[in-house]
Amino acid sequence: MIPKDEDDLLTRSRALCDAMENEDDWLKREVLTHAGNRWAFGVIHALKEGGRLRHAELRRRLGGVTQRMLTRTLRQLERDGLILRQDYEEVPPRVDYELTRLGEEFLLKIIPMWLWIFEHAEDFRQAREAYSTTASE
Amino acid sequence: MIPKDEDDLLTRSRALCDAMENEDDWLKREVLTHAGNRWAFGVIHALKEGGRLRHAELRRRLGGVTQRMLTRTLRQLERDGLILRQDYEEVPPRVDYELTRLGEEFLLKIIPMWLWIFEHAEDFRQAREAYSTTASE
DNA sequence: CAGGATCCAAGGGGATACTG
DNA sequence: CAGTATCCCCTTGGATCCTG
């Protein structure tokens, strides 16, 4: 189905594979980790929905994240230009985060992938089960 | 632009975020790592283009991967049902790998993300540079 | 040829305690 | 409140050597 779009995608991804060999490693390592990062997606999504959010508010929305991991995730996202950190330099401290345009685009790019993965969660479970049984015999 | 599609995406991703909280961790950890994995993408792409490929042929196509990492990547992809491993049980050993339907779909889902990242490589570089300068002052 | 065994460095992720 | 510091285990990724 949809052979035209698919071919187009593959053609472009072929060029992409060539480019990967020449690219520096940091792009794949630093930026791409966000895609597979457990918290990065939640942070970006929360900022898209909530606008400017503070550290504590983000923690509440994500549920289960420690300060350390939230801080680290935020730092990485900031470094890569996906979010903006604003420190009001008040006492008590007030800092909030907002999504950049780059961050918004990134969110829109990774949502389909996440959706697809969750839609196929059952397939993955079955594949894993089949693998365990064949591996044992 | 395209507010309708974007809203739709966000609505579905909101449900996704809720689902994530209930989901087991393995889905995020095990499956999602493939998306950001440097070699997983190359393997899947090579199999999409080359059909059934053997270990050595894959190594040649990927360039730079060690046997160990290639083997590990292949095992993981096999476990998650994205590729099929066939061992002909000959001497000398002959093993080849092919993409499953699930693997093909996965490739089509992650290509857009990789393309987008490479298209914005310059943005990321600039963001990183800006971050370093503001962080130092 | 395919890949296991071993050793290593770096990072992810979490728990807990402390601070300006 | 928004972090930092410390300690922990696990995985990733690579190098090197070995085997059926």
Tab-separated table of C-alpha atoms (C1' of nucleotides) in Angstrom:
chain	number	residue	atom	x	y	z
A	1	MET	CA	0.000	0.000	0.000
A	2	ILE	CA	0.956	3.592	-0.541
A	3	PRO	CA	4.055	2.516	-2.449
A	4	LYS	CA	4.824	6.019	-3.636
A	5	ASP	CA	5.141	7.599	-0.210
A	6	GLU	CA	6.968	4.596	1.089
A	7	ASP	CA	9.506	4.678	-1.716
A	8	ASP	CA	10.006	8.355	-1.137
A	9	LEU	CA	10.647	7.789	2.527
A	10	LEU	CA	13.135	5.053	1.809
A	11	THR	CA	14.974	7.078	-0.776
A	12	ARG	CA	15.422	9.881	1.688
A	13	SER	CA	16.402	7.540	4.456
A	14	ARG	CA	19.070	6.053	2.220
A	15	ALA	CA	20.645	9.470	1.845
A	16	LEU	CA	20.259	9.808	5.576
A	17	CYS	CA	22.232	6.628	6.185
A	18	ASP	CA	25.050	7.962	4.058
A	19	ALA	CA	24.968	11.221	5.942
A	20	MET	CA	25.136	9.377	9.243
A	21	GLU	CA	28.526	7.996	8.398
A	22	ASN	CA	29.940	11.461	7.907
A	23	GLU	CA	28.073	13.144	10.742
A	24	ASP	CA	29.686	13.569	14.073
A	25	ASP	CA	28.561	11.151	16.678
A	26	TRP	CA	27.142	13.739	19.010
A	27	LEU	CA	24.047	14.284	16.910
A	28	LYS	CA	22.958	10.681	17.158
A	29	ARG	CA	23.970	10.320	20.761
A	30	GLU	CA	22.876	13.595	22.225
A	31	VAL	CA	19.750	14.463	20.344
A	32	LEU	CA	18.401	11.036	19.561
A	33	THR	CA	18.551	9.908	23.144
A	34	HIS	CA	15.649	12.239	23.817
A	35	ALA	CA	13.487	10.113	21.604
A	36	GLY	CA	14.062	7.020	23.662
A	37	ASN	CA	14.349	8.832	26.953
A	38	ARG	CA	11.752	7.861	29.442
A	39	TRP	CA	11.100	11.346	30.781
A	40	ALA	CA	11.930	13.611	27.867
A	41	PHE	CA	8.716	12.873	26.071
A	42	GLY	CA	6.635	13.496	29.168
A	43	VAL	CA	8.376	16.801	29.832
A	44	ILE	CA	7.907	18.067	26.292
A	45	HIS	CA	4.319	16.953	26.214
A	46	ALA	CA	3.547	18.589	29.539
A	47	LEU	CA	5.094	21.855	28.381
A	48	LYS	CA	3.095	21.736	25.165
A	49	GLU	CA	-0.104	21.348	27.140
A	50	GLY	CA	0.690	23.512	30.120
A	51	GLY	CA	2.720	26.315	28.599
A	52	ARG	CA	5.263	27.719	31.008
A	53	LEU	CA	5.701	25.376	33.923
A	54	ARG	CA	7.829	25.371	37.026
A	55	HIS	CA	9.966	22.525	38.260
A	56	ALA	CA	7.530	21.396	40.949
A	57	GLU	CA	4.577	21.610	38.592
A	58	LEU	CA	6.381	19.412	36.086
A	59	ARG	CA	7.153	16.865	38.765
A	60	ARG	CA	3.502	16.750	39.718
A	61	ARG	CA	2.421	16.274	36.119
A	62	LEU	CA	4.906	13.565	35.305
A	63	GLY	CA	4.442	11.465	38.372
A	64	GLY	CA	7.220	9.230	39.544
A	65	VAL	CA	10.194	11.239	38.376
A	66	THR	CA	12.852	12.186	40.900
A	67	GLN	CA	14.225	15.714	41.144
A	68	ARG	CA	17.534	14.478	39.889
A	69	MET	CA	16.204	12.871	36.730
A	70	LEU	CA	13.846	15.757	36.048
A	71	THR	CA	16.676	18.248	36.413
A	72	ARG	CA	18.953	16.216	34.187
A	73	THR	CA	16.293	15.779	31.552
A	74	LEU	CA	15.548	19.495	31.607
A	75	ARG	CA	19.244	20.346	31.276
A	76	GLN	CA	19.659	18.090	28.274
A	77	LEU	CA	16.559	19.408	26.580
A	78	GLU	CA	17.752	22.936	27.233
A	79	ARG	CA	21.185	22.181	25.820
A	80	ASP	CA	19.655	20.886	22.627
A	81	GLY	CA	17.401	23.891	22.274
A	82	LEU	CA	14.116	22.078	22.751
A	83	ILE	CA	13.105	23.997	25.852
A	84	LEU	CA	13.902	27.373	27.365
A	85	ARG	CA	14.753	27.805	31.012
A	86	GLN	CA	13.983	31.074	32.731
A	87	ASP	CA	15.429	31.818	36.125
A	88	TYR	CA	13.774	34.810	37.796
A	89	GLU	CA	16.514	34.917	40.383
A	90	GLU	CA	14.147	35.464	43.231
A	91	VAL	CA	14.126	34.177	46.770
A	92	PRO	CA	12.613	31.690	47.145
A	93	PRO	CA	13.801	30.550	43.722
A	94	ARG	CA	11.436	30.710	40.792
A	95	VAL	CA	12.322	29.017	37.537
A	96	ASP	CA	10.081	28.031	34.708
A	97	TYR	CA	10.434	26.194	31.455
A	98	GLU	CA	8.754	26.565	28.108
A	99	LEU	CA	8.895	24.774	24.816
A	100	THR	CA	10.808	26.311	21.942
A	101	ARG	CA	9.601	26.095	18.381
A	102	LEU	CA	12.198	23.381	17.835
A	103	GLY	CA	10.811	21.489	20.794
A	104	GLU	CA	7.270	21.710	19.481
A	105	GLU	CA	8.311	20.359	16.125
A	106	PHE	CA	10.208	17.585	17.799
A	107	LEU	CA	7.129	16.607	19.769
A	108	LEU	CA	5.055	16.404	16.612
A	109	LYS	CA	7.710	14.217	15.021
A	110	ILE	CA	7.962	11.680	17.815
A	111	ILE	CA	4.302	11.392	18.764
A	112	PRO	CA	3.467	9.156	15.779
A	113	MET	CA	6.254	6.811	16.726
A	114	TRP	CA	5.108	6.552	20.330
A	115	LEU	CA	1.527	6.078	19.256
A	116	TRP	CA	2.500	3.299	16.906
A	117	ILE	CA	4.545	1.571	19.583
A	118	PHE	CA	1.716	1.674	22.080
A	119	GLU	CA	-0.783	0.506	19.503
A	120	HIS	CA	1.457	-2.492	18.866
A	121	ALA	CA	2.279	-3.213	22.481
A	122	GLU	CA	0.455	-6.521	22.221
A	123	ASP	CA	2.452	-7.531	19.156
A	124	PHE	CA	5.645	-6.836	21.027
A	125	ARG	CA	4.499	-8.863	23.989
A	126	GLN	CA	3.629	-11.810	21.798
A	127	ALA	CA	6.884	-11.597	19.899
A	128	ARG	CA	8.758	-11.593	23.164
A	129	GLU	CA	6.860	-14.592	24.424
A	130	ALA	CA	7.437	-16.509	21.197
A	131	TYR	CA	11.111	-15.671	21.433
A	132	SER	CA	11.406	-17.002	24.968
A	133	THR	CA	9.789	-20.304	24.073
A	134	THR	CA	11.822	-20.922	20.910
A	135	ALA	CA	14.993	-19.871	22.670
A	136	SER	CA	14.499	-22.416	25.424
A	137	GLU	CA	14.057	-25.406	23.138
B	1	MET	CA	-0.446	25.679	10.502
B	2	ILE	CA	-2.357	22.462	10.175
B	3	PRO	CA	-4.021	23.023	13.514
B	4	LYS	CA	-6.476	20.212	12.979
B	5	ASP	CA	-3.911	17.463	12.522
B	6	GLU	CA	-1.819	18.900	15.280
B	7	ASP	CA	-4.725	18.959	17.695
B	8	ASP	CA	-5.560	15.419	16.776
B	9	LEU	CA	-2.011	14.316	17.422
B	10	LEU	CA	-1.969	16.036	20.772
B	11	THR	CA	-5.276	14.591	21.832
B	12	ARG	CA	-4.059	11.114	21.105
B	13	SER	CA	-0.725	11.736	22.739
B	14	ARG	CA	-2.505	12.866	25.887
B	15	ALA	CA	-4.226	9.504	26.094
B	16	LEU	CA	-0.830	8.014	25.412
B	17	CYS	CA	0.678	9.783	28.383
B	18	ASP	CA	-2.020	8.379	30.621
B	19	ALA	CA	-1.432	4.920	29.209
B	20	MET	CA	2.272	5.264	29.867
B	21	GLU	CA	1.685	5.520	33.568
B	22	ASN	CA	-0.138	2.217	33.619
B	23	GLU	CA	2.055	0.437	31.126
B	24	ASP	CA	4.865	-1.750	32.255
B	25	ASP	CA	8.261	-0.237	31.992
B	26	TRP	CA	9.581	-2.789	29.556
B	27	LEU	CA	7.740	-1.287	26.631
B	28	LYS	CA	9.434	2.059	27.013
B	29	ARG	CA	12.794	0.601	27.857
B	30	GLU	CA	12.987	-2.342	25.505
B	31	VAL	CA	11.190	-1.199	22.410
B	32	LEU	CA	11.833	2.503	22.514
B	33	THR	CA	15.563	2.077	22.725
B	34	HIS	CA	15.498	0.816	19.168
B	35	ALA	CA	14.224	4.149	18.000
B	36	GLY	CA	17.207	6.057	19.268
B	37	ASN	CA	19.699	3.283	18.771
B	38	ARG	CA	22.385	4.062	16.308
B	39	TRP	CA	22.730	0.551	14.969
B	40	ALA	CA	19.159	-0.627	15.156
B	41	PHE	CA	18.119	1.905	12.565
B	42	GLY	CA	20.989	0.931	10.273
B	43	VAL	CA	20.203	-2.758	10.594
B	44	ILE	CA	16.518	-2.344	9.865
B	45	HIS	CA	17.229	-0.042	6.988
B	46	ALA	CA	19.803	-2.418	5.497
B	47	LEU	CA	17.405	-5.329	5.769
B	48	LYS	CA	14.659	-3.310	4.118
B	49	GLU	CA	16.941	-2.566	1.204
B	50	GLY	CA	18.854	-5.825	1.004
B	51	GLY	CA	16.229	-8.395	1.918
B	52	ARG	CA	17.732	-11.419	3.659
B	53	LEU	CA	21.242	-10.608	4.826
B	54	ARG	CA	23.910	-12.523	6.693
B	55	HIS	CA	25.858	-11.288	9.671
B	56	ALA	CA	29.020	-10.462	7.711
B	57	GLU	CA	27.057	-8.708	4.974
B	58	LEU	CA	25.311	-6.550	7.548
B	59	ARG	CA	28.635	-5.616	9.096
B	60	ARG	CA	29.918	-4.547	5.720
B	61	ARG	CA	26.855	-2.436	5.012
B	62	LEU	CA	26.818	-0.716	8.378
B	63	GLY	CA	30.467	0.128	8.622
B	64	GLY	CA	32.028	0.643	12.005
B	65	VAL	CA	29.922	-1.726	14.050
B	66	THR	CA	31.655	-4.431	16.080
B	67	GLN	CA	30.509	-8.049	15.970
B	68	ARG	CA	29.431	-7.763	19.539
B	69	MET	CA	27.223	-4.749	19.055
B	70	LEU	CA	25.804	-6.103	15.832
B	71	THR	CA	24.971	-9.403	17.503
B	72	ARG	CA	23.401	-7.667	20.476
B	73	THR	CA	21.385	-5.355	18.267
B	74	LEU	CA	20.170	-8.285	16.205
B	75	ARG	CA	19.183	-10.235	19.322
B	76	GLN	CA	17.173	-7.344	20.671
B	77	LEU	CA	15.437	-6.710	17.393
B	78	GLU	CA	14.651	-10.400	17.161
B	79	ARG	CA	13.280	-10.466	20.687
B	80	ASP	CA	10.920	-7.626	19.895
B	81	GLY	CA	9.748	-9.266	16.695
B	82	LEU	CA	11.165	-6.683	14.317
B	83	ILE	CA	13.463	-9.115	12.523
B	84	LEU	CA	13.592	-12.854	11.945
B	85	ARG	CA	16.746	-14.868	12.440
B	86	GLN	CA	17.260	-18.037	10.441
B	87	ASP	CA	20.003	-20.437	11.386
B	88	TYR	CA	20.657	-23.020	8.682
B	89	GLU	CA	22.724	-25.050	11.112
B	90	GLU	CA	25.443	-25.733	8.609
B	91	VAL	CA	29.199	-25.931	8.955
B	92	PRO	CA	30.579	-23.389	8.439
B	93	PRO	CA	27.701	-21.536	10.078
B	94	ARG	CA	25.166	-19.772	7.917
B	95	VAL	CA	22.650	-17.434	9.494
B	96	ASP	CA	20.584	-14.756	7.866
B	97	TYR	CA	18.178	-12.123	8.992
B	98	GLU	CA	15.095	-10.604	7.458
B	99	LEU	CA	12.647	-7.894	8.380
B	100	THR	CA	9.228	-8.835	9.717
B	101	ARG	CA	6.117	-6.876	8.832
B	102	LEU	CA	6.334	-5.292	12.270
B	103	GLY	CA	9.907	-4.280	11.532
B	104	GLU	CA	8.968	-2.700	8.232
B	105	GLU	CA	6.224	-0.668	9.852
B	106	PHE	CA	8.593	0.387	12.587
B	107	LEU	CA	11.088	1.627	10.015
B	108	LEU	CA	8.440	3.732	8.322
B	109	LYS	CA	7.504	5.225	11.678
B	110	ILE	CA	10.970	6.232	12.741
B	111	ILE	CA	12.346	7.486	9.427
B	112	PRO	CA	10.504	10.818	9.679
B	113	MET	CA	11.987	11.443	13.084
B	114	TRP	CA	15.520	10.693	11.948
B	115	LEU	CA	15.068	12.821	8.847
B	116	TRP	CA	13.804	15.705	10.895
B	117	ILE	CA	16.709	15.482	13.306
B	118	PHE	CA	19.267	15.494	10.512
B	119	GLU	CA	17.524	18.339	8.757
B	120	HIS	CA	17.795	20.361	11.962
B	121	ALA	CA	21.352	19.361	12.800
B	122	GLU	CA	22.437	22.959	12.354
B	123	ASP	CA	19.757	24.210	14.732
B	124	PHE	CA	20.957	21.790	17.354
B	125	ARG	CA	24.538	22.861	16.906
B	126	GLN	CA	23.616	26.502	17.307
B	127	ALA	CA	21.465	25.790	20.329
B	128	ARG	CA	24.341	23.938	21.905
B	129	GLU	CA	26.735	26.769	21.230
B	130	ALA	CA	24.324	29.354	22.635
B	131	TYR	CA	23.901	27.199	25.715
B	132	SER	CA	27.626	26.983	26.344
B	133	THR	CA	28.100	30.737	26.128
B	134	THR	CA	25.148	31.659	28.361
B	135	ALA	CA	26.125	28.971	30.841
B	136	SER	CA	29.615	30.365	31.237
B	137	GLU	CA	28.581	33.932	32.020
C	1	DC	C1'	31.511	-17.460	9.679
C	2	DA	C1'	28.903	-16.235	13.557
C	3	DG	C1'	29.285	-15.023	18.012
C	4	DG	C1'	30.607	-16.031	22.926
C	5	DA	C1'	33.761	-14.367	27.022
C	6	DT	C1'	35.939	-10.922	29.293
C	7	DC	C1'	37.216	-6.377	30.649
C	8	DC	C1'	36.546	-1.557	30.454
C	9	DA	C1'	34.574	3.412	30.454
C	10	DA	C1'	30.548	6.255	30.277
C	11	DG	C1'	25.830	7.203	30.928
C	12	DG	C1'	20.794	6.196	32.499
C	13	DG	C1'	17.992	5.834	36.320
C	14	DG	C1'	16.850	5.735	41.136
C	15	DA	C1'	17.235	6.647	46.515
C	16	DT	C1'	18.487	9.621	49.962
C	17	DA	C1'	20.293	13.573	52.094
C	18	DC	C1'	21.631	18.337	51.983
C	19	DT	C1'	21.465	23.676	50.556
C	20	DG	C1'	20.739	28.773	49.282
D	1	DC	C1'	11.539	25.881	45.724
D	2	DA	C1'	14.847	24.273	42.742
D	3	DG	C1'	18.119	22.244	42.769
D	4	DT	C1'	23.280	19.627	44.178
D	5	DA	C1'	25.976	15.747	46.099
D	6	DT	C1'	26.693	11.042	46.921
D	7	DC	C1'	26.107	6.221	46.354
D	8	DC	C1'	24.047	2.571	44.034
D	9	DC	C1'	22.964	-0.865	40.128
D	10	DC	C1'	22.141	-1.624	35.282
D	11	DT	C1'	22.816	-0.964	30.339
D	12	DT	C1'	25.407	0.769	26.283
D	13	DG	C1'	29.194	0.606	23.450
D	14	DG	C1'	33.740	-0.628	22.372
D	15	DA	C1'	38.288	-3.558	22.316
D	16	DT	C1'	40.296	-7.849	22.341
D	17	DC	C1'	40.657	-12.612	22.377
D	18	DC	C1'	38.643	-17.201	21.788
D	19	DT	C1'	35.571	-21.178	19.649
D	20	DG	C1'	32.486	-24.677	17.095
